Amino acid sequence: MSAAKGTPHLWLPYCQMQKEGVPRRAKRTQGTSIFLDDDTELVDGIASWWTAAHGYNHPAIYKAVQEQLLKMPHVMFGGLLHDPAERLAERLVSTTNGQMSRVFLSESGSVSVEIAMKMAVQVAQRRGMPSRKRFISFEGGYHGDTFAAMSLCDPADGMHTHFSGAYAEQYCLPLPRDEETFAKFSKFVALHSNEVAGIIVEPFVQCAGGMLFHEADALQRIEKVCREHQILFIVDEIAVGLYRLGSVWAHQIAQVEPDLLTTSKALTGGTMPLAATLATEEVFEYFCSDDDRHALMHGPTFMANALGCAAACGSLDLFAARKVVDNVDAISAQLLSELAVCRLHAGVVDVRVKGAIGVVELDNKDDLHWLRSRFIEEGVWIRPLENVVYLMPSLTITPVALQKLTSAIDVVLKERARNKY
Ligand SMILES: *Cc1c(COP(=O)(O)O)cnc(C)c1O
């Protein structure tokens, strides 16, 4: 007999269903708010896992999806092409100024990472280096929940510890932030280069791993080492891409040129599941030959879903109109000024802001469940990652709504400090 609470048949993610309270029920969304079934309004501080970049229920995305729905919601992508996919690929390529020229569409971020891994392994084979099957990732990184994507996550992170030994071992190294760590990193790569097909990094902010920041020089150092050893440089922009840090792709801020790029979360503005793996023409050319075996061996059933592609085109049109883009600086400045007071509360160990990401790090994760329910009482939807309270709101959020979020954090952390210290 199950002691789980709240819902008789659903199995919820990352949740101890016996212990945790009954989850609240969402009924509808509007603008930057989620409405619960009792009509409670919650201002969303995390844009539904960082997806709803344009706010909820955006009419332009609706229109794009509705028009596509009347024509063709989905068709298999094996042996058939369709306009929404081609339009989307063209738009994505244009965001890279032609630096990347090929787009492989899939249905989730984790899968887009797995596809990048497959591409890197096949490229190594085509370059006559078949022993290169492993990957280097970085401490604090997160690249997804499926087995291969999981193998790239920081093994010290609690999310995946049950499965160690069940997936391929990769190399997880400290980010090369200064001369000393860079020297160690270069030495390691030189020693292991004949095993390594790719190096993957979340540019500037390692998000799910705790909203950890690094600077452009780390990315430049990684790129340099990749070039020296003919290793593919993979940027996972699933969280930080699409203007979260003010630039369409975060890596462009560091002026590095990756071989592969993954995107998903804000791609459809949080409306449909869709992801993409972007590749340079050089990478793509390794897959072109008169030998069938050199084709890319991947093809998910729902890849390039036409509704998803239409939604993504709608979302990219909104980004291209640049209204949200200009908003990133304003959000950043407001986060910086309004979260600063949190430094005064006992138990707060750091406050940091990059782009439209604001972070208040606590000394421990003991109050996670208390925090989550207190935020709901304050009328905001904020879900700390263990000891990290963060905001990653829609880029359309108004100053008033953002202030509601920052002041809720202030109030709740002040109360935490009073209760504990
Ligand atoms: C969310 C995320 C993923 C996984 O995407 P899913 O769509 O959840 O599979 C991978 N990498 C990064 C950086 C992410 O933030």
Coordinates of C-alpha atoms in Angstrom, one line a residue, residues 61 75 89 104 109 111 141 145 171 187 207 235 237 244 246 267 276 304 306 374-375:
I61 CA 3.2 32.1 -30.5
V75 CA 4.5 14.3 -39.8
A89 CA 16.7 25.8 -39.2
F104 CA 19.4 18.6 -36.0
G109 CA 17.4 19.1 -24.1
V111 CA 18.4 14.3 -26.3
G141 CA 27.8 21.2 -14.8
D145 CA 18.8 13.3 -17.1
Y171 CA 36.1 13.0 -17.1
K187 CA 48.1 18.8 -19.0
C207 CA 22.6 26.5 -14.0
V235 CA 28.5 24.6 -25.8
E237 CA 23.2 26.7 -24.3
R244 CA 19.2 35.0 -21.0
G246 CA 21.7 39.5 -23.2
L267 CA 13.3 27.8 -27.9
A276 CA 18.1 21.5 -31.5
A304 CA 11.1 18.3 -35.9
A306 CA 5.7 20.7 -36.9
R374 CA 6.8 30.1 2.2
F375 CA 7.3 31.5 -1.3

